[in-house]
PDB file of C-alpha atoms in Angstrom:
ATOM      1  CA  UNK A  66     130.751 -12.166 -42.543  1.00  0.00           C
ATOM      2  CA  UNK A  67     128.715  -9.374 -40.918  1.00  0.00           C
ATOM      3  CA  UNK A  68     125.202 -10.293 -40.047  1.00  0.00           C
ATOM      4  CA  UNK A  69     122.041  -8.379 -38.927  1.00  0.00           C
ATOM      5  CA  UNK A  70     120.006  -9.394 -36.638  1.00  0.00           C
ATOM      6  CA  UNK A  71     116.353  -9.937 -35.077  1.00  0.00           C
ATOM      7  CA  UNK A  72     116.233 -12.095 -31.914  1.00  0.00           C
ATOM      8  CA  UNK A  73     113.187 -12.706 -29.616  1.00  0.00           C
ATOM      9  CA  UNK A  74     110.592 -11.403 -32.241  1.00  0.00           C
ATOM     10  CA  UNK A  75     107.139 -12.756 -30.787  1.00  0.00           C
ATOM     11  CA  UNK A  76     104.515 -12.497 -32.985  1.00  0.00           C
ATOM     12  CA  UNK A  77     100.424 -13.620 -33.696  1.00  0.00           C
ATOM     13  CA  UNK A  78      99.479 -15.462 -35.970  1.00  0.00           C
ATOM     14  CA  UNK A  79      97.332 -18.377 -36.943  1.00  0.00           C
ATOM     15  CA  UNK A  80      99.510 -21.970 -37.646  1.00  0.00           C
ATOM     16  CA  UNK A  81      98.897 -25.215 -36.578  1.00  0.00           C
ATOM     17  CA  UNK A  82      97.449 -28.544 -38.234  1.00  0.00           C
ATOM     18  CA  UNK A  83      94.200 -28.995 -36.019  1.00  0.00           C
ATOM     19  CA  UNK A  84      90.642 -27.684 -36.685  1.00  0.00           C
ATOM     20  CA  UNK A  85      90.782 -25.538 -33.226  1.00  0.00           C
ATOM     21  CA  UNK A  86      94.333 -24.188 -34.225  1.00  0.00           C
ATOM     22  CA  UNK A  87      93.154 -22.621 -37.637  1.00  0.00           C
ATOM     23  CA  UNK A  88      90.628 -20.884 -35.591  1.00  0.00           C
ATOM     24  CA  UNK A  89      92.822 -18.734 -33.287  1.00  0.00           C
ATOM     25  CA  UNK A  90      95.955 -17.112 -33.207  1.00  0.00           C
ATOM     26  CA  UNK A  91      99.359 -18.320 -31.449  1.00  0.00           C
ATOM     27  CA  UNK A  92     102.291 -16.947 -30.654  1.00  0.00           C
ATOM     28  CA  UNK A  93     105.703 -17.644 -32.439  1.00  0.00           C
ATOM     29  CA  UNK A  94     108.997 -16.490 -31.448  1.00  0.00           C
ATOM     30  CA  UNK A  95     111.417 -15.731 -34.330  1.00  0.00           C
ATOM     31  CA  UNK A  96     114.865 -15.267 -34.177  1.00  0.00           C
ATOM     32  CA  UNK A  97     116.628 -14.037 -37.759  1.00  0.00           C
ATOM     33  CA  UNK A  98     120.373 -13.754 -38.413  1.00  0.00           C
ATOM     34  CA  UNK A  99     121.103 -11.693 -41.901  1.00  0.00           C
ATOM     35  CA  UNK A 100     124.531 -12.296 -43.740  1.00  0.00           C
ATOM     36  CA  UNK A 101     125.121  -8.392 -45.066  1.00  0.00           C
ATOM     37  CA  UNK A 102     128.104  -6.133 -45.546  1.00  0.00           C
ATOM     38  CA  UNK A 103     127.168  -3.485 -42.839  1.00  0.00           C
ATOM     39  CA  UNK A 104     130.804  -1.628 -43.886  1.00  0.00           C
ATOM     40  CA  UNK A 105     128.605  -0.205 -46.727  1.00  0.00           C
ATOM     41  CA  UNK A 106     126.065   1.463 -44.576  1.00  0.00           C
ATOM     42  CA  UNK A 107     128.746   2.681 -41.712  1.00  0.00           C
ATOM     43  CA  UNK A 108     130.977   4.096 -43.991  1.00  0.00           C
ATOM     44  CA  UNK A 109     128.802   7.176 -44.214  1.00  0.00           C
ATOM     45  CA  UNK A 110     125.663   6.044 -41.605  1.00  0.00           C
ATOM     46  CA  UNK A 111     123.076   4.911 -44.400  1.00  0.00           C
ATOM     47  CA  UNK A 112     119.897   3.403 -43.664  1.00  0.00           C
ATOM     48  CA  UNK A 113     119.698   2.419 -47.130  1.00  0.00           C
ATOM     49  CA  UNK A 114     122.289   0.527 -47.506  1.00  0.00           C
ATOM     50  CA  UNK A 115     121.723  -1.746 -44.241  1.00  0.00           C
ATOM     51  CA  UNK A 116     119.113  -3.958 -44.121  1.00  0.00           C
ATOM     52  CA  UNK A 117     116.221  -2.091 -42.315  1.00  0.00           C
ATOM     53  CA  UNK A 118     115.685  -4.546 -38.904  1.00  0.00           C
ATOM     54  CA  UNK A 119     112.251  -2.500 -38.200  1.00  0.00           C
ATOM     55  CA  UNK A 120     111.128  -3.258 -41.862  1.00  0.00           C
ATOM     56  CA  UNK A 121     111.668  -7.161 -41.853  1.00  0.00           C
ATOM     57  CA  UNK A 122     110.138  -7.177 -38.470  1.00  0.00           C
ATOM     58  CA  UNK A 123     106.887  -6.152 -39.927  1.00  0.00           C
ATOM     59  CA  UNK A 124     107.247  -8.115 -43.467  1.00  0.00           C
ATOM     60  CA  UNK A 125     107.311 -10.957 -40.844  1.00  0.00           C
ATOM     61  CA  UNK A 126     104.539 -10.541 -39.026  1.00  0.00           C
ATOM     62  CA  UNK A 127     102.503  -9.720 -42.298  1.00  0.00           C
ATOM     63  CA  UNK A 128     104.049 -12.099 -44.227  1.00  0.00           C
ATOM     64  CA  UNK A 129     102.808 -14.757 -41.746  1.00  0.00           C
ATOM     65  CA  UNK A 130      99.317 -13.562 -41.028  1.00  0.00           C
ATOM     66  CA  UNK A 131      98.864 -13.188 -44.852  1.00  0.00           C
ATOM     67  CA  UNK A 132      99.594 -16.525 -45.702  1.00  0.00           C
ATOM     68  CA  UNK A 133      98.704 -18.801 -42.968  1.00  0.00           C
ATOM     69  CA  UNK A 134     100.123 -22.451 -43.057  1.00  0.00           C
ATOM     70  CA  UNK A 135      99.889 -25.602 -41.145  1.00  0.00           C
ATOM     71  CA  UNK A 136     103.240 -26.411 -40.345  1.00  0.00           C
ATOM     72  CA  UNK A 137     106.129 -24.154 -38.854  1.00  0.00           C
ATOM     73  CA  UNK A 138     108.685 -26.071 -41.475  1.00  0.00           C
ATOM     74  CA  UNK A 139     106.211 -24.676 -44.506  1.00  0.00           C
ATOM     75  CA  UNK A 140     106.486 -21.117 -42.800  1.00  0.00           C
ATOM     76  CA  UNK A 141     110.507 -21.115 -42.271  1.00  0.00           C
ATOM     77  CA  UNK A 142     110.985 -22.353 -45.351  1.00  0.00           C
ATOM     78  CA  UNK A 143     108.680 -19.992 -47.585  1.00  0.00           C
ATOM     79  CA  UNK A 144     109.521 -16.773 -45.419  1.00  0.00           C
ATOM     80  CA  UNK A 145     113.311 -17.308 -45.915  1.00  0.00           C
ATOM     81  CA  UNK A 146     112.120 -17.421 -49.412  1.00  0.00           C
ATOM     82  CA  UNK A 147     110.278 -14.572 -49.249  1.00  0.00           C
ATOM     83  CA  UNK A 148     112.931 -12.750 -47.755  1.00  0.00           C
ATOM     84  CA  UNK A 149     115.978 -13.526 -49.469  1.00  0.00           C
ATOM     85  CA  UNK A 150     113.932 -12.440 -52.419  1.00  0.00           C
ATOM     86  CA  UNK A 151     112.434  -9.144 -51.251  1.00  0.00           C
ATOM     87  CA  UNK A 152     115.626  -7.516 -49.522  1.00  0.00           C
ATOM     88  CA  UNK A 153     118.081  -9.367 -51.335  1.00  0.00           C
ATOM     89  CA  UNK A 154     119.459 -11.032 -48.400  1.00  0.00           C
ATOM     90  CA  UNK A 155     122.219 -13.698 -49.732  1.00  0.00           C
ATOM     91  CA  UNK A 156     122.706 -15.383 -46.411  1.00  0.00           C
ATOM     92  CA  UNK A 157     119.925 -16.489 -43.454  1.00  0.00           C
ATOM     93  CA  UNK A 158     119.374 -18.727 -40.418  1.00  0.00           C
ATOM     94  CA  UNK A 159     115.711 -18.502 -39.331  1.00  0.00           C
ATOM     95  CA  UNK A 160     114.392 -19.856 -36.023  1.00  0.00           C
ATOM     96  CA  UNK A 161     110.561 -20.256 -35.365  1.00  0.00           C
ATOM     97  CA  UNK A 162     109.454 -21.367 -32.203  1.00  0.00           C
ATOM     98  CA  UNK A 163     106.111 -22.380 -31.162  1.00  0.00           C
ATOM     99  CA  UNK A 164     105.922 -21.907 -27.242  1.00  0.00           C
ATOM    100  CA  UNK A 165     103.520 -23.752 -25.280  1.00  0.00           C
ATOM    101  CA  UNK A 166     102.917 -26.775 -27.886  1.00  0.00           C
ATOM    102  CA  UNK A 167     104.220 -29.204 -26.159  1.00  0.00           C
ATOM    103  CA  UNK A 168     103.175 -28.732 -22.237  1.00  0.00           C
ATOM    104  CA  UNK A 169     106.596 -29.465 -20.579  1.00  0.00           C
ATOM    105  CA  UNK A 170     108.888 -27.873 -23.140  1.00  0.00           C
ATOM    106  CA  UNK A 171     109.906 -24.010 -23.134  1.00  0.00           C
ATOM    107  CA  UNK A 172     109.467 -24.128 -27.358  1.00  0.00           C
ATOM    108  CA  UNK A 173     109.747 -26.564 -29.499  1.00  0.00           C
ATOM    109  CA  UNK A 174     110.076 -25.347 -33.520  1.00  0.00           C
ATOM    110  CA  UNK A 175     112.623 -25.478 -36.533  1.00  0.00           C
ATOM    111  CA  UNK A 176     115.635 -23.455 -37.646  1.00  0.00           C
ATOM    112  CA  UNK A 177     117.002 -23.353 -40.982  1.00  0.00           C
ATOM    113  CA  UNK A 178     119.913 -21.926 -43.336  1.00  0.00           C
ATOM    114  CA  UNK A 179     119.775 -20.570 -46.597  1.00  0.00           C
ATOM    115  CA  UNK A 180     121.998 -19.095 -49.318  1.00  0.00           C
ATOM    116  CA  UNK A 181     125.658 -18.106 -49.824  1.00  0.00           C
ATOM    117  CA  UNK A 182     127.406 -16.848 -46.497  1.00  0.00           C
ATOM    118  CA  UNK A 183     130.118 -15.093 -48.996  1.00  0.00           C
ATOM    119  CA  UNK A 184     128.956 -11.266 -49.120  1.00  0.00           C
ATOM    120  CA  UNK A 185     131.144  -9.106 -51.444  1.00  0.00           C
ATOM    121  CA  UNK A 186     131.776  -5.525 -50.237  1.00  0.00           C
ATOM    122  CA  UNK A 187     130.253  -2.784 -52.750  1.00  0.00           C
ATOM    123  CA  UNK A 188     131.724   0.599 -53.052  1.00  0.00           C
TER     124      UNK A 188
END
């Protein structure tokens, strides 16, 4: 399977369960890998028919200052969502990391798979 990809994607937003971490904005670090036929868009160098990494860098970072959440499980799980449904992705692993949390770890955070890693090549 061919996957796109968005690694090291460091973003602001506001997340966190505490009174003082609704209040400001942290920084998360988001890693995406995209199952997607890129032999559609090579064969004669489309844009449209790759998924657009600029694009979903931005949904991201909208997508999570639009709908701010407590935890980073409720985020992973309703951006892969989000997603999958907007670019018609059939295939994702999402990381989010949350660095600086925990004092004497680089990151702590989740990952998680969704959908179908079978992608069918369309003429």
């Amino acid at each position: 399977m061919d996957k796109v990809f968005i690694k090291g994607l460091s973003i602001q937003t506001t997340i966190g369960f505490f009174q003082w971490e609704k209040e400001i904005k942290q920084t998360l670090v988001i890693d995406l890998a995209m199952g997607w036929n890129t032999a559609n868009a090579a064969l004669n160098d489309e844009l449209a028919k790759t998924l657009d990494y600029a694009d979903i860098s931005v949904a991201i970072e909208r997508f999570a200052n639009d709908n701010p959440v407590d935890l980073i499980e409720t985020l992973a799980e309703r951006l892969a969502s989000y997603l999958m449904t907007q670019y018609q992705i059939p295939w994702l692993k999402l990381f989010i990391g949350k660095p600086g949390a925990v004092h004497n770890a680089q990151t702590v955070g989740v990952e998680i798979e969704r959908g179908t890693q079978t992608v069918e090549i369309i003429a």
